[in-house]
CSV table of C-alpha atoms and ligand atoms in Angstrom, one decimal:
chain,number,residue,atom,x,y,z
A,173,MET,CA,23.3,-6.6,25.7
A,174,ARG,CA,23.5,-6.8,29.5
A,175,MET,CA,26.8,-6.6,31.4
A,176,GLY,CA,26.1,-7.3,35.1
A,177,GLU,CA,23.6,-4.5,36.0
A,178,ARG,CA,24.5,-2.4,32.9
A,179,THR,CA,22.6,-2.6,29.7
A,180,PHE,CA,24.0,-1.3,26.4
A,181,SER,CA,22.2,1.6,24.9
A,182,THR,CA,23.4,4.0,22.2
A,183,THR,CA,21.7,6.9,24.0
A,184,ASN,CA,24.7,7.2,26.3
A,185,TYR,CA,27.0,7.7,23.3
A,186,LEU,CA,25.0,9.4,20.6
A,187,ARG,CA,23.9,13.0,20.6
A,188,PRO,CA,20.1,13.2,21.0
A,189,GLY,CA,18.0,14.4,18.0
A,190,LEU,CA,20.7,13.6,15.4
A,191,ARG,CA,20.9,10.7,12.9
A,192,PHE,CA,23.9,9.5,11.0
A,193,PRO,CA,23.8,10.8,7.4
A,194,PHE,CA,24.8,7.4,5.8
A,195,CYS,CA,23.1,5.8,2.9
A,196,PRO,CA,20.8,2.7,3.6
A,197,GLY,CA,23.0,-0.4,3.9
A,198,CYS,CA,26.3,1.6,4.4
A,199,GLY,CA,28.8,-0.4,6.5
A,200,LEU,CA,29.6,2.7,8.7
A,201,TYR,CA,26.6,2.0,10.8
A,202,ALA,CA,28.0,-1.4,11.7
A,203,LEU,CA,31.5,0.0,12.2
A,204,SER,CA,30.3,2.5,14.7
A,205,ASP,CA,28.1,0.0,16.5
A,206,ALA,CA,31.0,-2.4,17.0
A,207,PHE,CA,33.0,0.6,18.4
A,208,LEU,CA,30.3,1.7,20.8
A,209,ARG,CA,29.8,-1.8,22.1
A,210,ALA,CA,33.5,-2.2,22.7
A,211,VAL,CA,33.5,1.0,24.7
A,212,PHE,CA,30.5,-0.2,26.7
A,213,GLU,CA,32.1,-3.6,27.3
A,214,LEU,CA,35.3,-1.9,28.6
A,215,GLY,CA,33.1,-0.3,31.3
A,216,TYR,CA,32.8,3.3,29.9
A,217,ASP,CA,29.2,4.5,30.4
A,218,ASP,CA,29.9,7.7,28.5
A,219,PHE,CA,32.6,9.4,26.4
A,220,ARG,CA,34.0,11.6,29.2
A,221,LYS,CA,37.5,10.0,28.9
A,222,PHE,CA,37.5,10.2,25.1
A,223,CYS,CA,38.3,12.8,22.5
A,224,PHE,CA,37.5,12.1,18.8
A,225,VAL,CA,39.2,13.6,15.8
A,226,SER,CA,38.2,13.2,12.1
A,227,GLY,CA,38.9,14.6,8.7
A,228,ILE,CA,36.6,14.8,5.7
A,229,GLY,CA,34.5,12.0,4.1
A,230,CYS,CA,31.7,9.7,5.0
A,231,SER,CA,33.8,7.7,7.5
A,232,SER,CA,34.8,11.0,9.1
A,233,TRP,CA,31.2,11.8,10.0
A,234,ILE,CA,31.1,8.9,12.5
A,235,PRO,CA,32.1,10.8,15.6
A,236,SER,CA,31.4,14.4,14.8
A,237,PRO,CA,28.8,15.7,15.6
A,238,TYR,CA,27.0,12.4,16.3
A,239,TYR,CA,29.0,11.1,19.3
A,240,LEU,CA,28.0,12.7,22.6
A,241,ALA,CA,31.6,13.6,23.1
A,242,ASP,CA,34.3,16.2,22.6
A,243,SER,CA,35.4,16.0,19.0
A,244,VAL,CA,37.2,18.0,16.4
A,245,HIS,CA,36.3,17.8,12.7
A,246,THR,CA,39.5,18.9,10.9
A,247,LEU,CA,40.5,19.4,7.3
A,248,HIS,CA,40.7,16.5,4.8
A,249,GLY,CA,43.7,14.3,5.7
A,250,ARG,CA,44.8,16.4,8.8
A,251,SER,CA,43.2,14.5,11.7
A,252,ILE,CA,46.3,12.8,12.8
A,253,PRO,CA,48.4,15.9,13.5
A,254,VAL,CA,45.5,17.4,15.4
A,255,ALA,CA,45.0,14.2,17.4
A,256,THR,CA,48.7,14.1,18.2
A,257,SER,CA,48.6,17.6,19.8
A,258,ILE,CA,45.5,16.7,21.8
A,259,LYS,CA,47.2,13.6,23.1
A,260,LEU,CA,50.4,15.4,24.1
A,261,LEU,CA,48.4,18.0,26.0
A,262,ARG,CA,45.9,15.5,27.5
A,263,PRO,CA,47.7,12.2,27.9
A,264,ASP,CA,44.8,11.1,30.2
A,265,LEU,CA,42.3,10.9,27.3
A,266,HIS,CA,41.7,8.2,24.8
A,267,VAL,CA,42.3,10.1,21.5
A,268,VAL,CA,40.5,8.3,18.7
A,269,VAL,CA,40.7,9.2,15.0
A,270,PHE,CA,38.0,8.1,12.5
A,271,GLY,CA,38.6,8.5,8.8
A,272,GLY,CA,38.2,7.0,5.4
A,273,ASP,CA,40.9,5.3,3.3
A,274,GLY,CA,41.2,8.5,1.2
A,275,ASP,CA,41.5,10.6,4.3
A,276,VAL,CA,44.0,8.5,6.2
A,277,VAL,CA,46.2,6.9,3.6
A,278,GLY,CA,45.5,9.1,0.5
A,279,ILE,CA,45.8,12.8,1.3
A,280,GLY,CA,46.8,12.0,4.9
A,281,MET,CA,49.4,9.4,4.1
A,282,GLY,CA,52.5,11.3,5.3
A,283,HIS,CA,50.9,11.9,8.7
A,284,PHE,CA,49.9,8.3,9.0
A,285,VAL,CA,53.4,6.9,8.4
A,286,HIS,CA,55.1,9.4,10.7
A,287,ALA,CA,52.5,8.8,13.5
A,288,ALA,CA,53.2,5.1,13.3
A,289,ARG,CA,57.0,5.7,13.2
A,290,ARG,CA,56.7,8.0,16.3
A,291,ASN,CA,54.4,5.5,17.9
A,292,THR,CA,52.0,8.3,18.7
A,293,ASP,CA,49.5,7.3,21.4
A,294,ILE,CA,46.3,7.5,19.3
A,295,LEU,CA,43.9,4.9,18.0
A,296,VAL,CA,43.2,5.4,14.3
A,297,ILE,CA,40.1,3.7,12.9
A,298,MET,CA,40.0,3.7,9.1
A,299,GLY,CA,36.8,2.8,7.3
A,300,ASN,CA,38.2,1.3,4.1
A,301,ASN,CA,35.3,1.3,1.6
A,302,MET,CA,38.0,1.0,-1.2
A,303,ILE,CA,36.8,4.3,-2.8
A,304,TYR,CA,36.3,8.0,-2.2
A,305,GLY,CA,32.7,7.6,-1.1
A,306,MET,CA,31.5,11.1,-0.2
A,307,THR,CA,32.7,12.7,-3.4
A,308,GLY,CA,31.0,10.2,-5.7
A,309,GLY,CA,33.2,7.2,-6.1
A,310,GLN,CA,36.7,8.2,-7.4
A,311,VAL,CA,39.5,5.6,-7.4
A,312,ALA,CA,41.4,5.5,-4.0
A,313,PRO,CA,44.8,4.1,-3.1
A,314,THR,CA,42.9,1.1,-1.7
A,315,THR,CA,40.8,0.3,-4.7
A,316,PRO,CA,41.4,-3.3,-5.9
A,317,LEU,CA,43.1,-3.8,-9.2
A,318,LYS,CA,40.7,-3.8,-12.2
A,319,THR,CA,37.8,-2.3,-10.3
A,320,ARG,CA,35.5,0.1,-12.1
A,321,THR,CA,35.1,3.5,-10.5
A,322,THR,CA,34.0,6.9,-11.8
A,323,THR,CA,37.6,7.8,-12.6
A,324,THR,CA,38.6,4.3,-13.8
A,325,PRO,CA,35.7,3.3,-16.1
A,326,TYR,CA,37.8,0.5,-17.7
A,327,GLY,CA,39.0,-0.7,-14.3
A,328,SER,CA,41.7,0.5,-11.9
A,329,PHE,CA,45.3,-0.1,-13.2
A,330,GLU,CA,47.0,0.6,-9.8
A,331,HIS,CA,48.0,-1.9,-7.2
A,332,PRO,CA,46.1,-1.2,-3.9
A,333,LEU,CA,47.9,-0.2,-0.7
A,334,ASP,CA,48.0,-2.6,2.3
A,335,ALA,CA,47.5,0.0,5.0
A,336,ALA,CA,47.4,-2.5,8.0
A,337,LYS,CA,50.8,-3.9,6.9
A,338,LEU,CA,52.2,-0.5,6.3
A,339,ALA,CA,51.3,0.6,9.9
A,340,ALA,CA,53.0,-2.5,11.3
A,341,VAL,CA,56.2,-1.9,9.3
A,342,ALA,CA,56.3,1.8,10.0
A,343,GLY,CA,56.4,1.2,13.8
A,344,ALA,CA,52.8,0.9,15.3
A,345,ASN,CA,52.3,-1.0,18.5
A,346,TYR,CA,49.1,-2.5,17.1
A,347,SER,CA,47.7,-3.0,13.6
A,348,ALA,CA,44.7,-5.1,12.6
A,349,ARG,CA,42.2,-5.5,9.8
A,350,TRP,CA,38.6,-6.9,9.9
A,351,THR,CA,35.5,-6.3,7.9
A,352,THR,CA,32.0,-5.3,8.7
A,353,ALA,CA,31.0,-8.9,8.2
A,354,HIS,CA,33.2,-9.8,11.3
A,355,GLN,CA,31.3,-7.9,14.0
A,356,LYS,CA,32.5,-10.0,17.0
A,357,GLU,CA,36.1,-9.9,15.9
A,358,LEU,CA,35.9,-6.2,15.3
A,359,ARG,CA,34.5,-5.5,18.7
A,360,GLU,CA,37.2,-7.6,20.4
A,361,CYS,CA,39.8,-5.8,18.3
A,362,PHE,CA,38.6,-2.4,19.3
A,363,LYS,CA,38.6,-3.5,23.0
A,364,LYS,CA,42.2,-4.7,22.7
A,365,ALA,CA,43.3,-1.5,20.8
A,366,LEU,CA,41.7,0.7,23.4
A,367,GLN,CA,43.6,-1.0,26.2
A,368,MET,CA,47.0,-0.6,24.6
A,369,ASP,CA,49.1,2.5,24.1
A,370,GLY,CA,51.2,3.8,21.3
A,371,PHE,CA,50.0,4.0,17.7
A,372,ARG,CA,47.1,1.6,17.2
A,373,PHE,CA,45.5,1.1,13.8
A,374,VAL,CA,42.3,-0.7,13.0
A,375,GLU,CA,41.4,-1.0,9.3
A,376,VAL,CA,37.7,-1.9,8.8
A,377,VAL,CA,36.8,-3.0,5.3
A,378,THR,CA,33.3,-1.7,4.9
A,379,GLN,CA,30.7,-1.8,2.2
A,380,CYS,CA,29.8,1.3,0.3
A,381,PRO,CA,26.8,0.1,-1.8
A,382,THR,CA,26.3,3.6,-3.3
A,383,ALA,CA,29.7,4.7,-4.7
A,384,TYR,CA,31.5,1.3,-4.8
A,385,GLY,CA,29.2,-1.7,-4.9
A,386,ARG,CA,27.0,-0.6,-7.9
A,387,ARG,CA,29.9,0.0,-10.2
A,388,ALA,CA,32.0,-3.0,-9.0
A,389,GLY,CA,29.1,-5.3,-9.9
A,390,PHE,CA,27.5,-6.2,-6.6
A,391,LYS,CA,23.7,-6.4,-6.8
A,392,ASN,CA,23.1,-5.6,-3.1
A,393,VAL,CA,24.6,-5.2,0.4
A,394,GLY,CA,24.2,-8.9,1.2
A,395,GLU,CA,26.4,-9.8,-1.8
A,396,MET,CA,29.1,-7.4,-0.6
A,397,LEU,CA,29.1,-8.9,3.0
A,398,LYS,CA,29.2,-12.4,1.5
A,399,TRP,CA,32.2,-11.4,-0.6
A,400,PHE,CA,33.9,-10.0,2.6
A,401,LYS,CA,33.3,-13.3,4.5
A,402,GLU,CA,34.2,-15.6,1.6
A,403,ASN,CA,37.4,-13.8,0.7
A,404,ALA,CA,38.7,-13.2,4.2
A,405,VAL,CA,42.0,-15.0,4.8
A,406,PRO,CA,43.6,-15.0,8.3
A,407,VAL,CA,47.1,-13.4,8.5
A,408,ALA,CA,48.9,-16.7,9.3
A,409,GLU,CA,47.3,-18.4,6.3
A,410,ALA,CA,48.1,-15.5,4.0
A,411,GLU,CA,51.8,-15.8,4.9
A,412,LYS,CA,51.9,-19.2,3.2
A,413,MET,CA,50.1,-18.0,0.1
A,414,GLY,CA,51.7,-16.5,-3.0
A,415,LYS,CA,51.1,-12.8,-4.0
A,416,GLY,CA,49.0,-13.9,-7.0
A,417,GLU,CA,46.7,-16.0,-4.9
A,418,LEU,CA,46.1,-13.1,-2.5
A,419,GLU,CA,45.1,-10.6,-5.2
A,420,SER,CA,41.3,-10.8,-4.6
A,421,LYS,CA,41.5,-11.7,-0.9
A,422,ILE,CA,41.1,-9.6,2.2
A,423,VAL,CA,43.8,-10.5,4.8
A,424,VAL,CA,42.2,-10.3,8.3
A,425,GLY,CA,43.5,-10.4,11.8
A,426,GLU,CA,46.4,-8.8,13.7
A,427,PHE,CA,49.5,-7.7,11.8
A,428,ILE,CA,51.5,-6.5,14.8
A,429,GLN,CA,51.1,-6.4,18.6
A,430,ARG,CA,54.1,-5.1,20.5
A,431,ARG,CA,55.3,-2.7,23.2
A,432,ARG,CA,57.6,0.0,21.8
A,433,LEU,CA,58.4,3.2,23.6
A,434,THR,CA,55.5,5.6,22.8
A,435,LEU,CA,55.6,9.3,21.8
A,436,VAL,CA,54.0,10.4,25.1
A,437,GLU,CA,56.5,8.4,27.1
A,438,SER,CA,59.5,9.8,25.2
A,439,VAL,CA,58.3,13.4,25.1
A,440,TYR,CA,57.6,13.5,28.9
A,441,ALA,CA,60.9,11.7,29.7
A,442,VAL,CA,62.8,14.3,27.7
A,443,LEU,CA,60.9,17.1,29.5
A,444,ARG,CA,61.6,15.6,33.0
A,445,GLU,CA,65.3,15.3,32.2
A,446,ALA,CA,65.5,18.8,30.9
A,447,GLN,CA,63.8,20.2,34.0
A,448,LYS,CA,66.2,18.2,36.2
A,449,ASN,CA,69.2,19.7,34.4
A,450,ALA,CA,67.8,23.2,34.3
B,20,TPP,C1,42.0,19.4,0.5
B,20,TPP,C2,40.8,18.7,0.0
B,20,TPP,N1,40.9,18.0,-1.1
B,20,TPP,C3,39.8,17.3,-1.6
B,20,TPP,C4,38.6,17.4,-0.9
B,20,TPP,C5,37.4,16.7,-1.4
B,20,TPP,N2,37.1,15.5,-0.7
B,20,TPP,C6,36.2,15.4,0.3
B,20,TPP,S1,36.0,13.9,1.0
B,20,TPP,C7,37.1,13.3,-0.2
B,20,TPP,C8,37.4,11.8,-0.2
B,20,TPP,C9,36.7,11.0,0.7
B,20,TPP,O1,37.1,9.7,0.7
B,20,TPP,P1,37.5,8.9,2.0
B,20,TPP,O2,38.4,9.7,2.8
B,20,TPP,O3,37.9,7.5,1.6
B,20,TPP,O4,36.1,8.8,2.8
B,20,TPP,P2,34.7,8.1,2.5
B,20,TPP,O5,33.8,9.2,2.0
B,20,TPP,O6,35.0,7.1,1.4
B,20,TPP,O7,34.4,7.5,3.7
B,20,TPP,C10,37.6,14.2,-1.0
B,20,TPP,C11,38.6,14.0,-2.1
B,20,TPP,C12,38.6,18.1,0.3
B,20,TPP,N3,37.4,18.2,1.1
B,20,TPP,N4,39.7,18.8,0.7
B,21,SF4,S1,28.5,7.0,-0.1
B,21,SF4,FE1,29.1,5.0,0.5
B,21,SF4,S2,30.4,5.3,2.4
B,21,SF4,FE2,29.2,7.2,2.0
B,21,SF4,S3,27.4,7.0,3.3
B,21,SF4,FE3,26.8,6.2,1.2
B,21,SF4,S4,27.2,4.0,1.3
B,21,SF4,FE4,28.3,4.9,3.0
């Protein structure tokens, strides 16, 4: 892709000599590609203005050590508090968190809700493969009802969590969901999120053929992508549908876009006031 005199190349953004560790057909390749292209299209030729933070899991391997950037690989579920501290110390940087659904809204759920409530100035990108991928396919808070996993051999009996909706309700400035079958929309969504401040959440429904697809009955990656496309329902349409009708659907689009006071703004405003009164 050419933008004026600039040509997109991953070599500006990926560490030389390393290759992502993902299985063939994994959606995380496409997720990362959409993000890198968004960064390029916003005019960044490298990651000097970025800092990445991730937890543990396949999705958490996206930035660290593969991005040619400053990054912190934290404990499972603890990326958001680390990202919050980095952003408060370095408000000039884009602080971006990558993690899986288990990492962000399983073990990391408390941090996720509070970061949205505080409107912390970070972008959280969650690869939602609907499973704990890296540890072999255990049921996750996002696993659809009745889906077979290693820990639910007769099908999951829990209702899945709507993370994008939760972020919106909890206080995020921006929350959206797309799938890896919506590359153009995903790229535009990343661009928009990177240009906003406050808590921004992008949920990317992504195929995990190894730990999810095989047990859930998909023959190949193509079938999974077809399922994403055919079952994607835009937010506005979903609002007119009943809960039962939405059970096997993936609601896509923007759940919230607003301008609330952000954590960085309110922390620095309090500090300025305190210094004035000292
Ligand atoms: C405190 C702690 N508990 C459990 C684990 C084991 N563990 C590693 S990754 C993972 C889940 C990964 O699932 P997810 O975050 O959805 O990422 P994915 O691999 O699916 O992208 C678990 C349970 C761990 N590393 N640390
Ligand atoms: S286990 Fe699933 S999510 Fe992890 S790399 Fe393989 S296909 Fe991707």
